Short mmCIF file of C-alpha atoms in Angstrom, two decimals:
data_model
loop_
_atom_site.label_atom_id
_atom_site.label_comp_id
_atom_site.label_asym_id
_atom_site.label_seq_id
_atom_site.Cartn_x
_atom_site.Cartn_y
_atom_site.Cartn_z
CA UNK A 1 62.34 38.14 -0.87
CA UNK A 2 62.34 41.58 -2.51
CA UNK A 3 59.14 42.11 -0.55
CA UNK A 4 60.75 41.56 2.66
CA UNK A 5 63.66 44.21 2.10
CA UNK A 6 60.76 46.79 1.75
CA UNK A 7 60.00 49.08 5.00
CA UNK A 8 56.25 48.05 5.19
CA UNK A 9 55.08 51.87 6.09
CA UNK A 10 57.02 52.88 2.37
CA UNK A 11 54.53 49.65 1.04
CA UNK A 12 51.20 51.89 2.47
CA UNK A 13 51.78 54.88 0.60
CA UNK A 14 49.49 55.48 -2.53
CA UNK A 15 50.49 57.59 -4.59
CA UNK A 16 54.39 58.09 -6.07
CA UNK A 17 56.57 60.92 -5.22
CA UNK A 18 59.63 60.54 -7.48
CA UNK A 19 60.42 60.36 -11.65
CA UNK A 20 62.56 57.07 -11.66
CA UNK A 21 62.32 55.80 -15.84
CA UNK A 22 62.44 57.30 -18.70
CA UNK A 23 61.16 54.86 -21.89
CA UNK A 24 61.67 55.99 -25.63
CA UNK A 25 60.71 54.09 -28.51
CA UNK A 26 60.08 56.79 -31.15
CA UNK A 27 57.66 60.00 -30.19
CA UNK A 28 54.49 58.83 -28.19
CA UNK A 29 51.50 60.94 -27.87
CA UNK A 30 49.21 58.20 -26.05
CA UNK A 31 49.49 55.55 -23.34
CA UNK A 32 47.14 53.08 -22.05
CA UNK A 33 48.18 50.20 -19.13
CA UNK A 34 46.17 46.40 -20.33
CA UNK A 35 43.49 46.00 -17.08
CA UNK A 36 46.29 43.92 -15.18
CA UNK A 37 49.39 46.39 -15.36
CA UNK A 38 52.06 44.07 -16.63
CA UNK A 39 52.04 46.25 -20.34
CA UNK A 40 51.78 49.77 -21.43
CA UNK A 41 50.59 50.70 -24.72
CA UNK A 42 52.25 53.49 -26.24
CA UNK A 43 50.64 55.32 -29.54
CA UNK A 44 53.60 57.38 -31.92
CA UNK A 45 53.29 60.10 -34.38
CA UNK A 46 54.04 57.76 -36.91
CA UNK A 47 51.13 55.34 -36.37
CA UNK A 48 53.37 52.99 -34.79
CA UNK A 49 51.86 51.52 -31.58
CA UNK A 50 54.55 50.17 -29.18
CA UNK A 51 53.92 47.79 -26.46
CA UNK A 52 56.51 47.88 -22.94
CA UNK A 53 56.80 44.99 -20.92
CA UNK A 54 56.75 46.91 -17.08
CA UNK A 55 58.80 45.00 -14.99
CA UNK A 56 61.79 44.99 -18.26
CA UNK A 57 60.67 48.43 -19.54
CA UNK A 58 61.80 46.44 -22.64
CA UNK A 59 59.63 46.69 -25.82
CA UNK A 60 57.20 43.68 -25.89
CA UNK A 61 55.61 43.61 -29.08
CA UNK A 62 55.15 46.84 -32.18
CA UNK A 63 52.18 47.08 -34.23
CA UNK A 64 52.48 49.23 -38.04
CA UNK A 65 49.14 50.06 -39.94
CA UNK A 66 48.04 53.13 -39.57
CA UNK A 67 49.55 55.70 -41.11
CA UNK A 68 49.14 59.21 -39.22
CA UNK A 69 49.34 60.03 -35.14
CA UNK A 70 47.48 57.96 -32.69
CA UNK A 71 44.81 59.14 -31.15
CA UNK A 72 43.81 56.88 -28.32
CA UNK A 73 43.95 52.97 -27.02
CA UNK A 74 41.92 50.54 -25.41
CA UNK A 75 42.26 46.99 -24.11
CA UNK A 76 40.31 44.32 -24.30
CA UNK A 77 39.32 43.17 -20.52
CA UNK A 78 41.41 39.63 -21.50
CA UNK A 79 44.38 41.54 -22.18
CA UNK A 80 44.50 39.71 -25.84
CA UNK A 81 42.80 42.27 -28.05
CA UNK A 82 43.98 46.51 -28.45
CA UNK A 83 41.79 48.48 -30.13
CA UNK A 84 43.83 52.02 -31.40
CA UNK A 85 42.33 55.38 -33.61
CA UNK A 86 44.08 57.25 -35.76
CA UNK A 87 44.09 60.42 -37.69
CA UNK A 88 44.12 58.60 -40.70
CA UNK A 89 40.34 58.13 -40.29
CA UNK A 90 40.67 54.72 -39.60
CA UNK A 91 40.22 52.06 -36.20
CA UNK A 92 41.76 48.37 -36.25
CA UNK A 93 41.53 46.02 -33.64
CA UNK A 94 44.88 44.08 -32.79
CA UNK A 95 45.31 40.62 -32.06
CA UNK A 96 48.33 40.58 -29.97
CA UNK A 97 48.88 36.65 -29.93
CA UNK A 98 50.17 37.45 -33.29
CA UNK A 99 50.14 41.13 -33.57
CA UNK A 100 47.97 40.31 -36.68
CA UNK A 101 45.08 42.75 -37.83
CA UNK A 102 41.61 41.57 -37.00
CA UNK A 103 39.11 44.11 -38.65
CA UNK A 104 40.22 47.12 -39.79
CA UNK A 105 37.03 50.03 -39.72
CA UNK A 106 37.30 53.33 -41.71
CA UNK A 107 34.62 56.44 -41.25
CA UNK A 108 33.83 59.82 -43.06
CA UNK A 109 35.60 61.46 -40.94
CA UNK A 110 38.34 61.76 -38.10
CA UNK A 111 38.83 60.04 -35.20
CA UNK A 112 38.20 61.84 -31.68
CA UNK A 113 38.36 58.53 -29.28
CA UNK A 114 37.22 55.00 -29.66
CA UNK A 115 37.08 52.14 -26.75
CA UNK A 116 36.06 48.79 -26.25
CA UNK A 117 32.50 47.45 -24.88
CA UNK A 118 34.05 46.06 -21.63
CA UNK A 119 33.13 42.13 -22.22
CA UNK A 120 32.79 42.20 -26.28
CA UNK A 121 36.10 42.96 -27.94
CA UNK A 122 33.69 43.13 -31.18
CA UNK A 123 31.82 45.69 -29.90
CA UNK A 124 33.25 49.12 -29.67
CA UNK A 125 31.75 53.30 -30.00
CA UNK A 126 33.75 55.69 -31.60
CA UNK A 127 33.46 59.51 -31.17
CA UNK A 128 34.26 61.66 -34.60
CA UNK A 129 35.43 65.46 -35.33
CA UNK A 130 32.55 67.00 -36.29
CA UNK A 131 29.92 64.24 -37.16
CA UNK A 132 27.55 61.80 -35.09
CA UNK A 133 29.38 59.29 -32.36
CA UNK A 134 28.73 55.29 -33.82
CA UNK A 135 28.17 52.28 -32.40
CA UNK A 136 30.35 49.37 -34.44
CA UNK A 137 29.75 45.92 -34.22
CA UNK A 138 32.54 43.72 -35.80
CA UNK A 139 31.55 40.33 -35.37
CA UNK A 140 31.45 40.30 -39.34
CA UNK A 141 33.83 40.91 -41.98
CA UNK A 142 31.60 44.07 -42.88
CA UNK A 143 31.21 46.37 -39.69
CA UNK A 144 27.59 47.85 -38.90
CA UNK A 145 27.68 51.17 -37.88
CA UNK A 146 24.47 52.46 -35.79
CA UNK A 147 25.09 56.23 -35.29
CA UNK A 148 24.49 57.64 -31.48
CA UNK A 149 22.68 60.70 -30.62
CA UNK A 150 24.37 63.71 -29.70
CA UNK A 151 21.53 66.26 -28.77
CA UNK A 152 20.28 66.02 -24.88
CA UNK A 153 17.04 64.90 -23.93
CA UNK A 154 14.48 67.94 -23.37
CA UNK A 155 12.32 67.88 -20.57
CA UNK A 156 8.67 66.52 -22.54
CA UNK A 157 5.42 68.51 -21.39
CA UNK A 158 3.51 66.97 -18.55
CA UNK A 159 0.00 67.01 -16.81
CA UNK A 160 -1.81 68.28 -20.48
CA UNK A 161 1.11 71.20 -19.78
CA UNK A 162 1.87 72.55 -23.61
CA UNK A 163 5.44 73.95 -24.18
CA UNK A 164 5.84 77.13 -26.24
CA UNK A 165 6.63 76.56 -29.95
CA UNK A 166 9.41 79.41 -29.67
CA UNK A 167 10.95 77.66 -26.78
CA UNK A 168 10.91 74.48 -28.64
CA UNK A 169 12.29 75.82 -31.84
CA UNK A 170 15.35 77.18 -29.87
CA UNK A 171 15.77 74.05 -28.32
CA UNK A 172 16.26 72.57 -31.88
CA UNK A 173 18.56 75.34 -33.26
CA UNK A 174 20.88 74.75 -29.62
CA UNK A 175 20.42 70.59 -30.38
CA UNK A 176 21.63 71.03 -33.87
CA UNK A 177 24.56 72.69 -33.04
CA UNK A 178 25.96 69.69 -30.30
CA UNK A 179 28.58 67.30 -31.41
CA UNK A 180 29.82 64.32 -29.48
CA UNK A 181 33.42 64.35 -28.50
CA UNK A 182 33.98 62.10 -26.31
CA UNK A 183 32.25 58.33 -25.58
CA UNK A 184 33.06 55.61 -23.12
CA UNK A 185 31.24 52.49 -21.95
CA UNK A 186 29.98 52.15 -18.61
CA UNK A 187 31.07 49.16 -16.00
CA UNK A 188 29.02 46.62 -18.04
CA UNK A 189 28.80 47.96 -21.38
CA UNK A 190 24.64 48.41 -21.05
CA UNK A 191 25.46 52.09 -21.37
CA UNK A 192 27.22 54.72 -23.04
CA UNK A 193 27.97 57.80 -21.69
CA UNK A 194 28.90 60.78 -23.99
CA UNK A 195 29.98 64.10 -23.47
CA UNK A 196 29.54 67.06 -25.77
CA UNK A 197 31.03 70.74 -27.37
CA UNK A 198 28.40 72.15 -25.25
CA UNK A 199 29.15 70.95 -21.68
CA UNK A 200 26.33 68.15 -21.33
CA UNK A 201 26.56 64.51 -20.20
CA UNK A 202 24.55 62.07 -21.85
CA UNK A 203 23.43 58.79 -20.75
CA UNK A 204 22.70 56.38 -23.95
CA UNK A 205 21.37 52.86 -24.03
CA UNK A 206 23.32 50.45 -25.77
CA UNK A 207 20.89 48.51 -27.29
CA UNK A 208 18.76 51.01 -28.70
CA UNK A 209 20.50 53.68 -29.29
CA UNK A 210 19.03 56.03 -27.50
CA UNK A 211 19.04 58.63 -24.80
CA UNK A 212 17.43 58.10 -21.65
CA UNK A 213 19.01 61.11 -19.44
CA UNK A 214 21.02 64.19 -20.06
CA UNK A 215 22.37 66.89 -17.95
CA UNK A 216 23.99 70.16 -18.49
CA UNK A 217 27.24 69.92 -16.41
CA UNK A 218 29.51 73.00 -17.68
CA UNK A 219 29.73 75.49 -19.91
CA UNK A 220 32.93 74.13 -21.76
CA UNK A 221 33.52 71.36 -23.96
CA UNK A 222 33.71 67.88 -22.56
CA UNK A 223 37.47 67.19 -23.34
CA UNK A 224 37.59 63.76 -21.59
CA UNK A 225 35.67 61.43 -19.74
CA UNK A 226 36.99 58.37 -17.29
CA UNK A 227 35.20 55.62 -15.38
CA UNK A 228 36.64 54.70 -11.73
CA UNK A 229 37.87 51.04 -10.98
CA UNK A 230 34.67 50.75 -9.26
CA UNK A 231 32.49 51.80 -12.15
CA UNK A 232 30.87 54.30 -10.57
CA UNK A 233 32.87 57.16 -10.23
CA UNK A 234 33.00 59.32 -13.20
CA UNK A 235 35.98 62.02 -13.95
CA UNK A 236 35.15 64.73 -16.29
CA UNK A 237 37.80 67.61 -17.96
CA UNK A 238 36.51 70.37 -19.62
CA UNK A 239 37.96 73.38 -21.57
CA UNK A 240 36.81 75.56 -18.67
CA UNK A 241 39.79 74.41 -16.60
CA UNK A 242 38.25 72.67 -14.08
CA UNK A 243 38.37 69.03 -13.25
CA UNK A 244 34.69 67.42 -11.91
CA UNK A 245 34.41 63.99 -10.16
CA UNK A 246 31.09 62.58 -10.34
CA UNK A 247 28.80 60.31 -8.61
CA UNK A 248 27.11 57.90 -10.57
CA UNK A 249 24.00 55.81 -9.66
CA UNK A 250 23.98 52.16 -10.75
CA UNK A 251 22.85 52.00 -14.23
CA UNK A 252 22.94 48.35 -14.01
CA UNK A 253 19.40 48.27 -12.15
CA UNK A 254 17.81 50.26 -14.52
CA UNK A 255 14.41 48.81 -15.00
CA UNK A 256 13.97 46.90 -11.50
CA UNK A 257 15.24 49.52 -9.14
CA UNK A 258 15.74 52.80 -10.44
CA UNK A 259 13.81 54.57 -13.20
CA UNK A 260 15.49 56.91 -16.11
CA UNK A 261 13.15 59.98 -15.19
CA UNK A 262 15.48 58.90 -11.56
CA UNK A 263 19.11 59.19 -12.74
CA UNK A 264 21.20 61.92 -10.75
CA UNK A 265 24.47 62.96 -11.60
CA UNK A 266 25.72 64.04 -8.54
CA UNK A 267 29.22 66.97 -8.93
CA UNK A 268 31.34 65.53 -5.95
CA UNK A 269 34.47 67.97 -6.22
CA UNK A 270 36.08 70.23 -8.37
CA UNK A 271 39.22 70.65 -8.63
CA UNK A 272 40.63 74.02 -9.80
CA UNK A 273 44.18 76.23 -9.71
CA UNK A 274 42.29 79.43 -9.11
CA UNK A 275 45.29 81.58 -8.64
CA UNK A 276 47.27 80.60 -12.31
CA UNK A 277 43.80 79.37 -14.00
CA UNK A 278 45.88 76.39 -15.23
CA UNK A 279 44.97 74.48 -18.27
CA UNK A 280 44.48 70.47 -18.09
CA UNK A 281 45.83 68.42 -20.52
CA UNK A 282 44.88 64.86 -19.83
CA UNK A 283 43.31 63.66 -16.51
CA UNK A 284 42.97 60.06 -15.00
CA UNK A 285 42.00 58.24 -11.55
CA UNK A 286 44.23 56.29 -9.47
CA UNK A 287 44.35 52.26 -8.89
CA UNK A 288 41.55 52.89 -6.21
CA UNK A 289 40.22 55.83 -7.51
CA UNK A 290 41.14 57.83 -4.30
CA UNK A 291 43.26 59.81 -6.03
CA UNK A 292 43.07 62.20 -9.23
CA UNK A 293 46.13 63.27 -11.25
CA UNK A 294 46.61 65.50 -14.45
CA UNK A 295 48.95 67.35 -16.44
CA UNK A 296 48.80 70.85 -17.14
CA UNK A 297 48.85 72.90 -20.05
CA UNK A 298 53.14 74.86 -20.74
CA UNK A 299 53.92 72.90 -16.87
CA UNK A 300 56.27 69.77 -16.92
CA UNK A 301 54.59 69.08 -13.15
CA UNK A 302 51.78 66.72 -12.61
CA UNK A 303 49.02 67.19 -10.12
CA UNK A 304 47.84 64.81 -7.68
CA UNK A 305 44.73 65.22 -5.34
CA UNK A 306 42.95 63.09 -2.79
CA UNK A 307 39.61 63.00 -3.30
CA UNK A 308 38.67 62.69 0.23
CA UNK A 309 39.34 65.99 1.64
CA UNK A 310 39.51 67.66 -2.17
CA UNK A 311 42.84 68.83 -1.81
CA UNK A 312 46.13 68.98 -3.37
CA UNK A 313 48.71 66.21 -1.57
CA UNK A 314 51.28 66.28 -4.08
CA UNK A 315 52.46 68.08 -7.07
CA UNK A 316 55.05 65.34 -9.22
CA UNK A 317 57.95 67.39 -10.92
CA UNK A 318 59.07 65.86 -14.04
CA UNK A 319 61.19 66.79 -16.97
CA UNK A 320 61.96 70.41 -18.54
CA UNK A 321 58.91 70.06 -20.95
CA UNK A 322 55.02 69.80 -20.98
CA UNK A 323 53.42 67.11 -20.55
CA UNK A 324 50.56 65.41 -22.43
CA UNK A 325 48.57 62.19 -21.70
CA UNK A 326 48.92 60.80 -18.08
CA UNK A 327 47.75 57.24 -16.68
CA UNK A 328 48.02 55.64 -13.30
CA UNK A 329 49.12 51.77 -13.13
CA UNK A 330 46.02 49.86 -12.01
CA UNK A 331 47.41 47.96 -8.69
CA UNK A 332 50.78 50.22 -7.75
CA UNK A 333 51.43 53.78 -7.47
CA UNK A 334 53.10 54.20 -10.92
CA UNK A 335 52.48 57.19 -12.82
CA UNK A 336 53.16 57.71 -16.55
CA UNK A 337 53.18 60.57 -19.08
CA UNK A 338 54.92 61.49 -22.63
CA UNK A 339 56.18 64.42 -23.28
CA UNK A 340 55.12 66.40 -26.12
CA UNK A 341 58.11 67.79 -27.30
CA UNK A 342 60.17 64.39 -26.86
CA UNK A 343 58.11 61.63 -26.83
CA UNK A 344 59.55 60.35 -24.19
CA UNK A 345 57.41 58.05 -21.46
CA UNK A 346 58.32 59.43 -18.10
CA UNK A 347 57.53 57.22 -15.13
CA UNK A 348 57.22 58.26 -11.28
CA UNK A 349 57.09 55.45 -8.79
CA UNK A 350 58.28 54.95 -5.01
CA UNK A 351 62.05 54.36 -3.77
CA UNK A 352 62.00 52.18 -1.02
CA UNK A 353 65.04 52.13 0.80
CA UNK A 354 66.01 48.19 1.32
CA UNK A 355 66.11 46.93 5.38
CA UNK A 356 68.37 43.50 5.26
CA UNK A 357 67.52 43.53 8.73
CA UNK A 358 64.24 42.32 8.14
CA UNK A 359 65.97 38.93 6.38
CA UNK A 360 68.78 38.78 8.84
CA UNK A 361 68.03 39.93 13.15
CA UNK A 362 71.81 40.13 13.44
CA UNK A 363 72.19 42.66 10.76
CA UNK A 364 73.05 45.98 11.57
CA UNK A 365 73.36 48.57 9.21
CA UNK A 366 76.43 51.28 10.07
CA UNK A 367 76.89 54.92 9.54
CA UNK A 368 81.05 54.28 8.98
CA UNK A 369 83.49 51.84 7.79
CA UNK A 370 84.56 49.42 10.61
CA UNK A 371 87.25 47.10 10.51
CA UNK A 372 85.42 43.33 9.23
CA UNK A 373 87.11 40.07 11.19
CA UNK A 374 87.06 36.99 9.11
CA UNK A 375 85.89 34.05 10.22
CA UNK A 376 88.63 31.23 9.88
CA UNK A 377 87.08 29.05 7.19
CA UNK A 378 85.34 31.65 5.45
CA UNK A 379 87.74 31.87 2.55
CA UNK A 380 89.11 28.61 2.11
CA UNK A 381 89.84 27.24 -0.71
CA UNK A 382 87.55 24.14 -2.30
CA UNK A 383 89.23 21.17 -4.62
CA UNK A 384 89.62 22.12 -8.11
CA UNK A 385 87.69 19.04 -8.97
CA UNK A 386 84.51 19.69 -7.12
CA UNK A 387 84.45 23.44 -8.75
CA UNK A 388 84.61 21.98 -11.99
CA UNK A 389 81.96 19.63 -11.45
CA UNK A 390 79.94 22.15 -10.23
CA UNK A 391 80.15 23.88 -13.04
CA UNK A 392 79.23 21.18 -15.39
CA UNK A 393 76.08 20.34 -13.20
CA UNK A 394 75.22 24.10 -13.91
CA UNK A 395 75.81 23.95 -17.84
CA UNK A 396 73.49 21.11 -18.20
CA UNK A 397 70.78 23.66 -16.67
CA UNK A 398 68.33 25.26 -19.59
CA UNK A 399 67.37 28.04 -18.06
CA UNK A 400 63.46 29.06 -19.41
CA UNK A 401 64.01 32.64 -20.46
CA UNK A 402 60.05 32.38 -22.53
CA UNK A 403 57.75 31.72 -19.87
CA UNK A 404 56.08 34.02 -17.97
CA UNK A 405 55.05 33.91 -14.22
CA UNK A 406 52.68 35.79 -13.79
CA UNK A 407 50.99 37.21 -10.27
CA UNK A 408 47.49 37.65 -9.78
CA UNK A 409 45.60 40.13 -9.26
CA UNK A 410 42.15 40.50 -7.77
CA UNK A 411 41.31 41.72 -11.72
CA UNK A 412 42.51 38.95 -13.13
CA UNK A 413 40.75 36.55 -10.34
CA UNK A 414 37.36 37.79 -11.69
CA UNK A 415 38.05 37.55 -15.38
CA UNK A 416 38.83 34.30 -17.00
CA UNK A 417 41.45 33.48 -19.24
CA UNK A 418 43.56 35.95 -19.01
CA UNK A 419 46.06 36.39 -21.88
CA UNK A 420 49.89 37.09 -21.83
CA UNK A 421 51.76 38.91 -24.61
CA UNK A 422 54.51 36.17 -26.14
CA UNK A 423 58.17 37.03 -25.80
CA UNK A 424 59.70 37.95 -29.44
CA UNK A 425 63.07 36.86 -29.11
CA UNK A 426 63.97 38.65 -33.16
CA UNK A 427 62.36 42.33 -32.04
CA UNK A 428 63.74 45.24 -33.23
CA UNK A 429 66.05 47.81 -31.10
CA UNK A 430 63.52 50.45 -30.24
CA UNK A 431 63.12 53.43 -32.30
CA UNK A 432 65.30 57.03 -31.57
CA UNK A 433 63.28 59.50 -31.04
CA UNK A 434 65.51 62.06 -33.26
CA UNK A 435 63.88 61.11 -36.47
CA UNK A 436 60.55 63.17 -35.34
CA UNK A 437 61.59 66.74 -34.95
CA UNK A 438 59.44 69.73 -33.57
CA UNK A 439 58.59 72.78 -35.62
CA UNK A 440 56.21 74.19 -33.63
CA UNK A 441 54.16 74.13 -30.19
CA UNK A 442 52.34 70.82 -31.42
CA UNK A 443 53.72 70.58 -34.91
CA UNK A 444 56.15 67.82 -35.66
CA UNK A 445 57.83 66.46 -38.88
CA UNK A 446 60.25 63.66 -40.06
CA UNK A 447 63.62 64.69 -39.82
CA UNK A 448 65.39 64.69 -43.79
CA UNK A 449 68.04 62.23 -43.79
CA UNK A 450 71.60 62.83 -42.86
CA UNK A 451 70.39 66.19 -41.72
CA UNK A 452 71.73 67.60 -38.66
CA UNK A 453 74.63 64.26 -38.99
CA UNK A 454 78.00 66.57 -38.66
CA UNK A 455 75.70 68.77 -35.81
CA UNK A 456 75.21 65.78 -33.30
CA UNK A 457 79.04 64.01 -33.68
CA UNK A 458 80.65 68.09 -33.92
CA UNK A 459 84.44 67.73 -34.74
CA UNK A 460 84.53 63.72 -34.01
CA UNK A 461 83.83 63.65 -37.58
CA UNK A 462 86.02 66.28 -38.53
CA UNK A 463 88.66 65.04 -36.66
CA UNK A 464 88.42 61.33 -38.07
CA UNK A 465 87.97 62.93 -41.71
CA UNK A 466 91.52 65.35 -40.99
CA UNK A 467 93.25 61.63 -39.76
CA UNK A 468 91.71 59.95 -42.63
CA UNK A 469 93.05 62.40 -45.40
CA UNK A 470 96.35 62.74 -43.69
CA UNK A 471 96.95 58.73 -43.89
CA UNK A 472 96.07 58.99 -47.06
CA UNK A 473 98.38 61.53 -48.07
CA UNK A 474 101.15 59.47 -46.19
CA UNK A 475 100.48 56.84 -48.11
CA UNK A 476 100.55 58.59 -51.42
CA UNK A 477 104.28 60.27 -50.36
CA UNK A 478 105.16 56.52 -49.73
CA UNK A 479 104.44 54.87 -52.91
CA UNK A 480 106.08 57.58 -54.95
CA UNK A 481 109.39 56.96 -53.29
#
């Protein structure tokens, strides 16, 4: 019905042009969507993850072990399993049937990003500050770490061709200085591709560990890397402040079609601010990767550009504060981000205005009151009996307020056994936001208690304490008469 009350030409746009929520459940710093939009992860300062239900905006489900900010998310392809990093050094996948802890991983050192192989939920690579990007494999109660390359493959001598030992050796002394910092799977998981503090993509094989192409791409670092819906469409950020689609070939005939020595990266568009050099935050592709969106560094606007033409279509203006990670729903044009110095999750979507001519023929909307004619039984009166009985017939109704209906989407018609977050009837009211307070650009702390108490409620409390002493006092002068 709601469907029907929607002007069909508001139903073809793609991308959203307005900020219409506003979530809070303590201070986020990262969001992920599950693949079928109906939940958004949300990752606090506190190491609390939160999970929203999107068509409530209510707070589905909250997960508490780690113990410092978290640093990324990433959903199983069932919907079942979220996989979160944290700065406490640590990674634990999530069983959110339960919201019990399935394996909890530790490393030497902190946590960049870490995401799951795309069919094994056992299977994930993780990319660490300053050390060598790992492969782990869960499937046991002891994780096996097998640690990924970060240097790009040189260019070997060929046709009896010898290389010069000086060019070599400063090959090695340039190798020794890359570190990974950022890893993601490719469409089916045979692949990893990793980006690096020296502006090169590499292309590593998930079996072996190794790396089979590598190309220099900027002169930046790598901040983050995204894979289209389609798998192969790659979106790079870099510190050098410009945004790089990619074009990938498919990896997945490796071996029977195309050759390693083959693999071409091709740089489909950039996409720049060349008159205020503007800083990127956090960059992601739409539902059908047609569009690109990102926030900017000290700007509370968001970005969007079609990657068609290359150009800017629409520029989202959202709250009085920067903002930091962005995602776009995976089947609507829904845009969220959290702001940095709130925490709250900002969401832009479409208004469609609502045409109840397109339920009723007769309907006609008006600019004016007019004067309305009743018709001559339309307010009569019905037996008192058959009211009451109709009321009973309703009590006896249970209405199902657990069950889910859930729509399907062409994601979830390829995947099997798709899994649905239960309803917690006993969850807790969400979290204020006013316990985390901000000390400095990035810096934030835990407010002390009862600080700042007589500040918010100003001379409410004074006020109630002035009435309270004074009925006191009356009191007092009462008894002694």
């Amino acid at each position: 019905m709601n469907l029907s009350l929607i002007d069909p030409f508001v139903l073809a746009q793609d991308y959203p042009d307005t900020l219409t929520e506003k979530l809070q459940s303590g201070h986020a710093t990262c969001l992920r969507f599950d693949h079928t939009g109906d939940y958004l992860a949300s990752g606090r300062v506190d190491g609390t993850v939160v999970i929203f239900d999107i068509e409530t905006n209510g707070v589905a489900r909250k997960l508490q072990g780690h113990t410092r900010q978290i640093q990324s998310l990433s959903w199983s392809r069932d919907g079942r399993y979220l996989l979160t990093s944290s700065q406490d050094w640590k990674c634990i996948l999530w069983d959110l049937k339960d919201g019990s802890r399935v394996r909890t991983v530790r490393f030497e050192a902190p946590v960049y990003i870490a995401e799951l192989h795309p069919f094994n939920h056992l299977l994930f690579v993780a990319s660490l500050f300053e050390d060598q990007p790992v492969l782990v494999d869960i499937s046991s109660p002891k994780p096996i770490k097998r640690i990924l390359p970060s240097a790009p493959l040189r260019p070997q001598a060929t046709n009896g061709e010898e290389i010069d030992p000086a060019v070599i050796a400063k090959q090695a002394a340039q190798d020794a200085k890359h570190s990974t910092c950022v890893t993601i799977f490719t469409a089916f998981g045979n692949h990893i591709i990793a980006g690096t503090s020296k502006g090169w993509i590499n292309i590593i094989e998930t079996e072996t560990c190794t790396t089979i192409h590598s190309m220099r791409l900027c002169n930046g670092v790598v901040i983050l890397l995204r894979l289209a819906s389609n798998g192969r469409d790659l979106l790079v950020n870099s510190s050098d402040r410009v945004i790089r689609t990619v074009l990938m070939p498919d990896l997945s005939q490796l071996g029977i079609d195309l050759e390693p020595s083959n693999i071409k990266l091709q740089v489909e568009h950039k996409f720049q601010d060349v008159v205020n050099r503007l800083s990127w935050n956090h960059v992601t592709f739409s539902s059908t990767g047609e569009f690109v969106s990102a926030t900017t560094f000290m700007n509370p606007d968001v970005y969007v550009w079609e990657r068609g033409h290359g150009s800017l279509v629409k520029i989202l203006e959202g709250p009085r504060e920067e903002l930091g990670v962005v995602e776009w729903h995976p089947s609507r044009p829904l845009v969220v981000a959290c702001g940095l110095e709130s925490g709250c999750v900002y969401t832009w979507s479409i208004i469609s205005p609502q045409k109840w001519s397109a339920l009723a023929p007769d309907f006609g909307e008006v600019e004016e009151n007019v004067e309305y004619v009743e018709r001559e039984d339309e307010f009569d009166v019905h037996p008192a009996e058959q009211v009451h009985q109709r009321r009973l017939d309703l009590e006896d109704e249970e209405p199902d307020v657990v069950t889910l209906d859930r729509v399907k989407t062409d994601i979830e018609a390829d995947a099997t056994g798709i899994f649905g977050v239960p309803v917690l009837l006993d969850i807790e009211d969400s979290d204020s936001g006013e316990d985390i307070i901000a000390v400095g650009p990035g810096t934030m702390r835990r407010r002390t208690p009862g600080t700042g108490r007589d500040a918010v409620t100003g001379d409410t409390d004074k006020d109630t304490r002035s009435a309270t002493n004074g009925v006191s006092r009356g009191a007092t002068r009462n008894r002694r008469r």
